[in-house]
Amino acid sequence: MDDKLKFSLLRNELVDNQSAWNRQEKRVWFITLLTGTCMLYSTRTSMPLLVPAVAAEAKWSKTDSGTVLSSFFWGYTLTQVVVGGYFSDRFGGQRVILFAAIGWSLLTFLMPNIIWQAPFFKSYAIPFIVTIRIINGAFQGVHFPSMISLTSQNLCSTERTSFFGLLTSGSAMGTLLTGILGSFVLDYFGWSYVFRVIGFMGIAWALILRYYAMAGERNRIINVSRLCVNNKSSIDNVPWLRYFCRLSFWACVLTHACEMNCFFVLLSWLPTYFHDGFPHAKGWVVNMIPWLSLPPSTLFAKYLTSRLLARDWSTSTVRKIIQSCCFAVQNVALFIMSRTSDFYTALICMTVIIGGTGFHNNAVTVNPQDLAPSHSGSVFGLMNTVGAVPGFLGVYLAGHILEVTQSWPMVFSAAAGINLVGWFIFMVFGSAEAIV
């Protein structure tokens, strides 16, 4: 047998059946990547937290605020599938994560200077800030595809899903960090120091990644072999046409986009909603309490999914039930929020809406693993790219609605209507049967 062929077979067998990382390396990389995801979301949610204070100082309108908030997702959608996945497979996910982390950390740290210098551009002040936000989003867009690539190159097939799933919980941790620490710094030191502190923490994490986690890499020959693992999952070998021709694929993608519209609109506008409607409310309360519901709801939905599958319910039925729970609790809460003026009712409803995302994380979010078990990373990347589109369309339109109508109920009603569209699509066309 040809030596190259023997090496290829041995390499694939190693990673499919045995982790390339040992137990210590798994622990180091898990803690490092979990912390990195936390810092990623902390920097991402810093602008939504601070936009009321920044807008008041810079005299931004609601449309300006919506443009600045949504522009992040313009860059975020551009780098997920091709840049994040391709470069991670080619050069190593850890290197792409490191390069990107330096970028989004520095831009966050320098954001006060960027905002202060923007008026010198006169009529181009907002476009200048928007450009920086797009670049920031592009840096952050590679993080999750790179983590998928890194874990798939170093973990056996039975470990990848649970390992990556646990890493995504860092997003809730990062949002909570911004809500607690960011609110405290904002109240006592001002908005510029929030960017400084969170940006500095991101830079510190990048140094830990480079000089601690990556310092334990094995010799270059093994590293090069890891980068070539699972070529069958690369973008070039994914049978996209077969996926594009199946309604279940589009049901997964479009339902995810509908749910992400609700999530991103609230992620971006939640601090402004409470700031405008309940100006005397404590910032750390409104920016922390709603996000506390996400981890337990995710675990409960995971438990419920396991119980239903253990009772021999079909995977397709279980996915639809869990996703229906997500949309049901969110739409009931959105309906109540659009008609209440009570602070505690609004806070409870917002907590329920964020918690509903935990059900989505155990339904449509994992559906790519059902539909494309051999190409789940690539399909997930495409799904997440389409899911990020509402990040700039939905967030911008919410700002435009608020500018024209001053109506939060209209924003909530629009989100509920889009949720209903997503629910209908998944109920009719959704499936968990493998396409390839």
Coordinates of C-alpha atoms in Angstrom, one line a residue:
M1 CA 0.0 0.0 0.0
D2 CA 1.2 3.5 -0.9
D3 CA 2.8 5.3 2.2
K4 CA 0.7 8.4 1.6
L5 CA -2.5 6.3 1.6
K6 CA -1.5 4.4 4.7
F7 CA -0.8 7.7 6.5
S8 CA -4.2 9.1 5.4
L9 CA -6.0 6.1 6.7
L10 CA -4.1 6.0 10.0
R11 CA -4.7 9.8 10.5
N12 CA -8.5 9.5 9.9
E13 CA -8.8 6.5 12.1
L14 CA -6.9 8.3 14.9
V15 CA -9.2 11.3 15.1
D16 CA -12.5 9.4 14.3
N17 CA -12.0 6.8 17.0
Q18 CA -9.5 8.4 19.4
S19 CA -9.0 12.0 20.5
A20 CA -5.8 13.7 19.4
W21 CA -6.0 15.7 22.6
N22 CA -5.2 13.9 25.8
R23 CA -7.2 14.5 29.0
Q24 CA -5.1 17.4 30.2
E25 CA -5.2 19.1 26.8
K26 CA -9.0 18.7 26.7
R27 CA -9.3 20.4 30.0
V28 CA -6.9 23.2 29.0
W29 CA -8.6 23.8 25.7
F30 CA -12.1 23.6 27.2
I31 CA -11.4 26.2 29.8
T32 CA -9.6 28.4 27.3
L33 CA -12.3 28.3 24.6
L34 CA -15.1 28.6 27.1
T35 CA -13.5 31.7 28.6
G36 CA -12.8 33.0 25.0
T37 CA -16.5 32.6 24.1
C38 CA -17.4 34.4 27.2
M39 CA -15.1 37.3 26.3
L40 CA -16.4 37.3 22.7
Y41 CA -19.9 37.8 23.8
S42 CA -18.9 40.3 26.5
T43 CA -17.3 42.5 23.9
R44 CA -20.3 41.9 21.5
T45 CA -22.9 43.0 24.1
S46 CA -20.9 46.0 25.3
M47 CA -22.3 48.3 22.6
P48 CA -26.0 47.4 23.2
L49 CA -25.4 48.1 26.9
L50 CA -23.8 51.4 26.3
V51 CA -25.7 52.8 23.3
P52 CA -28.2 54.8 25.5
A53 CA -25.3 56.6 27.2
V54 CA -23.3 57.0 24.0
A55 CA -26.3 58.1 22.0
A56 CA -27.1 60.8 24.6
E57 CA -23.5 62.2 24.5
A58 CA -23.1 61.9 20.7
K59 CA -26.7 63.0 19.9
W60 CA -27.6 59.9 17.9
S61 CA -31.1 59.3 16.8
K62 CA -32.8 55.9 17.2
T63 CA -32.1 55.2 13.5
D64 CA -28.4 56.1 14.1
S65 CA -28.3 53.8 17.1
G66 CA -30.0 51.0 15.1
T67 CA -27.5 51.4 12.3
V68 CA -24.5 51.2 14.6
L69 CA -25.9 48.2 16.5
S70 CA -26.9 46.3 13.3
S71 CA -23.7 47.0 11.4
F72 CA -21.8 44.5 13.5
F73 CA -23.8 41.7 11.9
W74 CA -22.9 43.0 8.4
G75 CA -19.4 41.9 9.0
Y76 CA -20.4 38.9 11.1
T77 CA -22.3 37.3 8.2
L78 CA -19.3 37.7 5.8
T79 CA -16.7 35.6 7.5
Q80 CA -18.4 32.5 8.9
V81 CA -18.6 29.9 6.2
V82 CA -15.7 30.6 3.9
V83 CA -13.2 32.7 5.9
G84 CA -13.8 31.0 9.3
G85 CA -14.1 27.4 8.1
Y86 CA -11.7 27.5 5.2
F87 CA -8.8 29.2 7.0
S88 CA -9.3 27.2 10.1
D89 CA -9.1 23.9 8.2
R90 CA -6.1 25.2 6.4
F91 CA -4.1 26.9 9.1
G92 CA -5.6 25.6 12.3
G93 CA -8.6 26.9 14.2
Q94 CA -6.5 28.0 17.1
R95 CA -4.5 30.4 14.9
V96 CA -7.6 31.9 13.4
I97 CA -9.2 32.3 16.8
L98 CA -6.0 34.0 18.1
F99 CA -5.7 36.4 15.2
A100 CA -9.4 37.3 15.4
A101 CA -9.4 37.7 19.2
I102 CA -6.6 40.3 18.9
G103 CA -8.7 42.2 16.4
W104 CA -12.0 42.3 18.2
S105 CA -10.3 42.9 21.6
L106 CA -8.3 45.9 20.3
L107 CA -11.3 47.4 18.5
T108 CA -13.3 47.1 21.7
F109 CA -10.6 48.7 23.7
L110 CA -10.2 51.6 21.2
M111 CA -13.9 52.1 20.7
P112 CA -14.1 55.3 22.9
N113 CA -11.4 56.9 20.8
I114 CA -13.2 55.9 17.6
I115 CA -16.4 57.4 18.9
W116 CA -14.7 60.6 20.1
Q117 CA -12.8 61.1 16.8
A118 CA -15.9 60.4 14.7
P119 CA -17.2 64.0 14.8
F120 CA -14.1 65.1 12.9
F121 CA -15.6 63.3 9.9
K122 CA -18.7 65.5 10.1
S123 CA -21.4 64.0 8.0
Y124 CA -19.4 60.7 7.8
A125 CA -19.3 60.3 11.5
I126 CA -21.8 57.5 11.7
P127 CA -20.4 55.7 8.5
F128 CA -17.0 55.8 10.1
I129 CA -18.2 54.1 13.3
V130 CA -20.3 51.7 11.2
T131 CA -17.2 50.7 9.3
I132 CA -15.3 49.9 12.5
R133 CA -18.3 47.9 13.7
I134 CA -18.4 45.9 10.5
I135 CA -14.7 45.0 10.9
N136 CA -15.3 44.0 14.5
G137 CA -18.2 41.8 13.4
A138 CA -16.0 40.2 10.7
F139 CA -13.4 39.4 13.3
Q140 CA -16.0 37.8 15.6
G141 CA -17.7 35.9 12.8
V142 CA -14.8 33.4 12.5
H143 CA -14.9 32.3 16.2
F144 CA -17.6 29.6 16.2
P145 CA -16.6 28.0 12.8
S146 CA -13.0 28.0 14.0
M147 CA -14.0 26.3 17.2
I148 CA -15.9 23.7 15.2
S149 CA -12.9 23.1 13.0
L150 CA -10.5 22.9 16.0
T151 CA -12.6 20.5 18.0
S152 CA -13.3 18.3 15.0
Q153 CA -9.6 18.1 14.3
N154 CA -8.7 17.1 17.8
L155 CA -11.7 15.2 19.3
C156 CA -13.2 11.8 18.4
S157 CA -16.6 11.8 16.7
T158 CA -18.4 10.8 19.9
E159 CA -17.1 13.8 21.9
R160 CA -17.4 16.7 19.5
T161 CA -21.1 17.5 19.9
S162 CA -21.2 17.6 23.7
F163 CA -17.8 19.4 23.9
F164 CA -18.9 22.1 21.4
G165 CA -22.4 22.4 23.0
L166 CA -20.9 23.1 26.4
L167 CA -18.6 25.7 24.8
T168 CA -21.6 27.7 23.5
S169 CA -22.7 28.3 27.1
G170 CA -19.9 30.9 27.2
S171 CA -22.2 33.2 25.3
A172 CA -24.6 33.5 28.2
M173 CA -21.7 33.9 30.6
G174 CA -20.3 36.7 28.5
T175 CA -23.7 38.5 28.4
L176 CA -24.0 38.2 32.2
L177 CA -20.4 39.5 32.6
T178 CA -21.3 42.6 30.6
G179 CA -24.6 43.0 32.5
I180 CA -23.0 42.8 35.9
L181 CA -19.5 44.2 35.5
G182 CA -20.4 46.5 32.6
S183 CA -23.3 48.0 34.5
F184 CA -21.2 48.6 37.6
V185 CA -18.4 50.3 35.6
L186 CA -21.0 52.3 33.7
D187 CA -22.7 53.6 36.8
Y188 CA -19.5 54.6 38.6
F189 CA -16.9 55.4 36.0
G190 CA -18.7 56.1 32.7
W191 CA -19.3 54.3 29.4
S192 CA -15.7 54.7 28.0
Y193 CA -14.3 52.6 30.9
V194 CA -16.6 49.7 30.0
F195 CA -15.0 49.4 26.6
R196 CA -11.5 49.7 28.1
V197 CA -12.1 47.1 30.8
I198 CA -13.8 44.5 28.6
G199 CA -11.3 45.2 25.7
F200 CA -8.4 44.7 28.1
M201 CA -9.8 41.4 29.3
G202 CA -10.1 40.2 25.8
I203 CA -6.5 41.1 25.1
A204 CA -5.4 39.3 28.3
W205 CA -7.4 36.2 27.1
A206 CA -5.6 36.3 23.7
L207 CA -2.3 36.3 25.5
I208 CA -3.4 33.3 27.6
L209 CA -4.4 31.5 24.4
R210 CA -1.1 32.2 22.7
Y211 CA 1.3 31.5 25.6
Y212 CA -0.5 28.9 27.6
A213 CA -3.0 26.8 25.5
M214 CA -1.1 27.0 22.3
A215 CA 2.3 26.5 24.0
G216 CA 1.3 22.9 24.6
E217 CA 1.0 22.0 20.9
R218 CA 2.9 18.9 19.8
N219 CA 5.5 18.8 17.1
R220 CA 4.8 20.4 13.8
I221 CA 4.4 17.1 11.9
I222 CA 1.4 16.1 14.1
N223 CA 0.0 19.6 13.9
V224 CA 0.1 19.5 10.1
S225 CA -1.6 16.1 10.0
R226 CA -4.4 17.5 12.2
L227 CA -5.0 20.3 9.8
C228 CA -5.7 17.9 7.1
V229 CA -8.2 15.7 9.0
N230 CA -11.7 15.2 7.8
N231 CA -11.3 16.6 4.3
K232 CA -14.6 15.0 3.6
S233 CA -16.2 17.8 5.7
S234 CA -14.5 20.6 3.8
I235 CA -16.6 23.1 1.9
D236 CA -15.3 21.8 -1.5
N237 CA -16.7 18.3 -0.8
V238 CA -20.1 19.2 0.6
P239 CA -22.9 18.2 -1.8
W240 CA -24.6 21.6 -1.5
L241 CA -26.9 20.9 -4.4
R242 CA -28.4 17.9 -2.7
Y243 CA -29.0 20.0 0.4
F244 CA -30.4 23.0 -1.4
C245 CA -33.0 20.8 -3.2
R246 CA -34.5 19.5 0.1
L247 CA -37.3 21.5 1.9
S248 CA -36.1 20.2 5.3
F249 CA -32.8 21.9 4.8
W250 CA -34.4 25.3 4.1
A251 CA -36.9 24.7 6.9
C252 CA -34.0 24.4 9.3
V253 CA -32.2 27.5 7.9
L254 CA -35.2 29.8 7.7
T255 CA -36.6 28.8 11.1
H256 CA -33.2 29.5 12.7
A257 CA -33.2 32.9 11.0
C258 CA -36.7 33.7 12.4
E259 CA -35.7 32.8 15.9
M260 CA -32.4 34.7 15.6
N261 CA -34.4 37.8 14.6
C262 CA -36.1 37.8 18.0
F263 CA -32.9 37.0 19.8
F264 CA -30.7 39.6 18.1
V265 CA -33.4 42.4 18.4
L266 CA -33.6 41.8 22.1
L267 CA -29.9 41.3 22.5
S268 CA -29.3 44.7 20.9
W269 CA -32.2 46.7 22.2
L270 CA -33.0 45.3 25.6
P271 CA -30.8 47.9 27.5
T272 CA -32.4 50.7 25.5
Y273 CA -35.9 49.4 26.2
F274 CA -35.4 49.4 29.9
H275 CA -33.5 52.7 29.8
D276 CA -36.3 54.5 28.0
G277 CA -39.3 52.8 29.7
F278 CA -38.0 52.5 33.2
P279 CA -35.2 55.1 33.6
H280 CA -35.0 54.5 37.4
A281 CA -34.3 50.8 37.1
K282 CA -30.9 49.5 38.2
G283 CA -28.8 48.7 35.1
W284 CA -27.2 45.6 36.6
V285 CA -30.7 44.1 37.3
V286 CA -32.2 44.6 33.8
N287 CA -28.9 43.5 32.1
M288 CA -28.4 40.4 34.3
I289 CA -31.7 38.9 35.3
P290 CA -33.1 38.0 31.8
W291 CA -29.9 36.2 30.9
L292 CA -29.8 34.0 34.0
S293 CA -32.7 32.0 32.5
L294 CA -30.8 30.8 29.5
P295 CA -28.4 28.1 31.0
P296 CA -31.1 26.4 33.1
S297 CA -33.6 26.5 30.2
T298 CA -31.0 24.9 27.9
L299 CA -30.3 22.1 30.4
F300 CA -34.1 21.5 30.9
A301 CA -34.7 21.4 27.2
K302 CA -31.8 19.0 26.9
Y303 CA -33.3 16.8 29.6
L304 CA -36.8 16.9 28.0
T305 CA -35.3 16.0 24.6
S306 CA -33.5 13.0 26.1
R307 CA -36.6 11.8 27.9
L308 CA -38.8 12.0 24.8
L309 CA -36.2 10.2 22.7
A310 CA -35.8 7.5 25.3
R311 CA -39.6 6.9 25.0
D312 CA -39.0 6.1 21.3
W313 CA -40.5 9.3 20.0
S314 CA -39.2 10.1 16.5
T315 CA -36.4 12.6 16.4
S316 CA -38.4 14.8 13.9
T317 CA -41.3 14.9 16.3
V318 CA -39.1 15.7 19.3
R319 CA -37.4 18.6 17.4
K320 CA -40.7 20.1 16.5
I321 CA -42.1 19.8 20.0
I322 CA -39.0 21.5 21.6
Q323 CA -39.0 24.2 18.9
S324 CA -42.7 24.8 19.5
C325 CA -42.0 25.3 23.2
C326 CA -39.5 28.0 22.2
F327 CA -41.8 29.9 20.0
A328 CA -44.9 29.5 22.3
V329 CA -43.3 30.9 25.5
Q330 CA -41.6 33.7 23.5
N331 CA -44.7 34.8 21.7
V332 CA -46.9 34.7 24.9
A333 CA -44.2 36.9 26.6
L334 CA -43.9 39.2 23.6
F335 CA -47.7 39.7 23.6
I336 CA -47.8 40.6 27.3
M337 CA -44.8 42.9 26.9
S338 CA -46.5 44.8 24.1
R339 CA -49.3 45.6 26.5
T340 CA -47.7 46.2 29.9
S341 CA -46.2 49.3 31.5
D342 CA -45.2 47.5 34.7
F343 CA -41.5 47.1 35.3
Y344 CA -41.6 43.7 37.0
T345 CA -44.0 42.2 34.4
A346 CA -41.7 43.4 31.6
L347 CA -38.6 42.0 33.4
I348 CA -40.3 38.6 33.9
C349 CA -41.4 38.5 30.2
M350 CA -37.9 39.4 29.0
T351 CA -36.5 36.6 31.2
V352 CA -39.0 34.2 29.7
I353 CA -38.1 35.2 26.1
I354 CA -34.4 34.8 26.6
G355 CA -35.0 31.5 28.4
G356 CA -37.0 30.3 25.4
T357 CA -33.8 30.4 23.4
G358 CA -32.6 27.4 25.4
F359 CA -35.3 25.3 23.7
H360 CA -34.2 26.5 20.3
N361 CA -30.6 25.4 21.2
N362 CA -31.9 21.8 21.6
A363 CA -34.1 21.8 18.4
V364 CA -33.3 23.7 15.3
T365 CA -29.7 24.6 16.4
V366 CA -28.8 20.9 16.5
N367 CA -30.9 20.0 13.4
P368 CA -27.8 20.2 11.1
Q369 CA -26.4 17.2 12.9
D370 CA -29.6 15.3 11.9
L371 CA -29.8 16.5 8.3
A372 CA -26.1 16.3 7.6
P373 CA -24.2 14.0 9.9
S374 CA -21.2 14.0 7.6
H375 CA -21.2 17.8 6.9
S376 CA -22.8 19.2 10.1
G377 CA -20.0 21.8 10.5
S378 CA -20.4 23.3 7.0
V379 CA -24.2 23.2 7.2
F380 CA -24.2 24.8 10.6
G381 CA -21.9 27.5 9.3
L382 CA -24.3 28.3 6.4
M383 CA -27.3 28.2 8.8
N384 CA -25.6 30.5 11.2
T385 CA -24.7 32.9 8.4
V386 CA -28.3 33.2 7.2
G387 CA -29.3 33.4 10.9
A388 CA -27.1 36.4 11.3
V389 CA -28.9 38.3 8.5
P390 CA -31.7 39.4 10.9
G391 CA -28.9 40.7 13.1
F392 CA -28.5 43.7 10.7
L393 CA -32.0 43.8 9.1
G394 CA -34.1 43.2 12.2
V395 CA -32.0 45.3 14.5
Y396 CA -31.9 48.2 12.0
L397 CA -35.6 48.0 11.3
A398 CA -36.4 48.0 15.0
G399 CA -34.4 51.2 15.3
H400 CA -36.3 52.7 12.3
I401 CA -39.7 51.7 13.8
L402 CA -38.7 53.4 17.1
E403 CA -37.5 56.5 15.3
V404 CA -40.8 56.9 13.3
T405 CA -43.4 55.6 15.7
Q406 CA -41.8 55.6 19.2
S407 CA -43.6 52.3 19.6
W408 CA -42.0 49.4 21.5
P409 CA -45.2 47.3 21.1
M410 CA -44.8 47.4 17.3
V411 CA -41.2 46.1 17.6
F412 CA -42.4 43.2 19.9
S413 CA -45.4 42.4 17.6
A414 CA -43.1 42.3 14.6
A415 CA -40.8 39.8 16.4
A416 CA -43.8 37.7 17.4
G417 CA -45.1 37.6 13.8
I418 CA -41.7 36.5 12.4
N419 CA -41.6 33.8 15.1
L420 CA -45.0 32.5 13.9
V421 CA -43.7 32.3 10.4
G422 CA -40.7 30.3 11.6
W423 CA -42.9 27.9 13.6
F424 CA -45.2 27.3 10.6
I425 CA -42.3 26.5 8.3
F426 CA -40.7 24.1 10.7
M427 CA -44.0 22.3 11.6
V428 CA -44.8 21.8 7.9
F429 CA -41.4 21.2 6.3
G430 CA -39.0 20.4 9.2
S431 CA -37.5 17.0 9.6
A432 CA -34.6 15.2 11.3
E433 CA -34.1 12.6 8.6
A434 CA -30.6 12.6 7.1
I435 CA -30.3 14.1 3.6
V436 CA -26.9 12.7 2.9

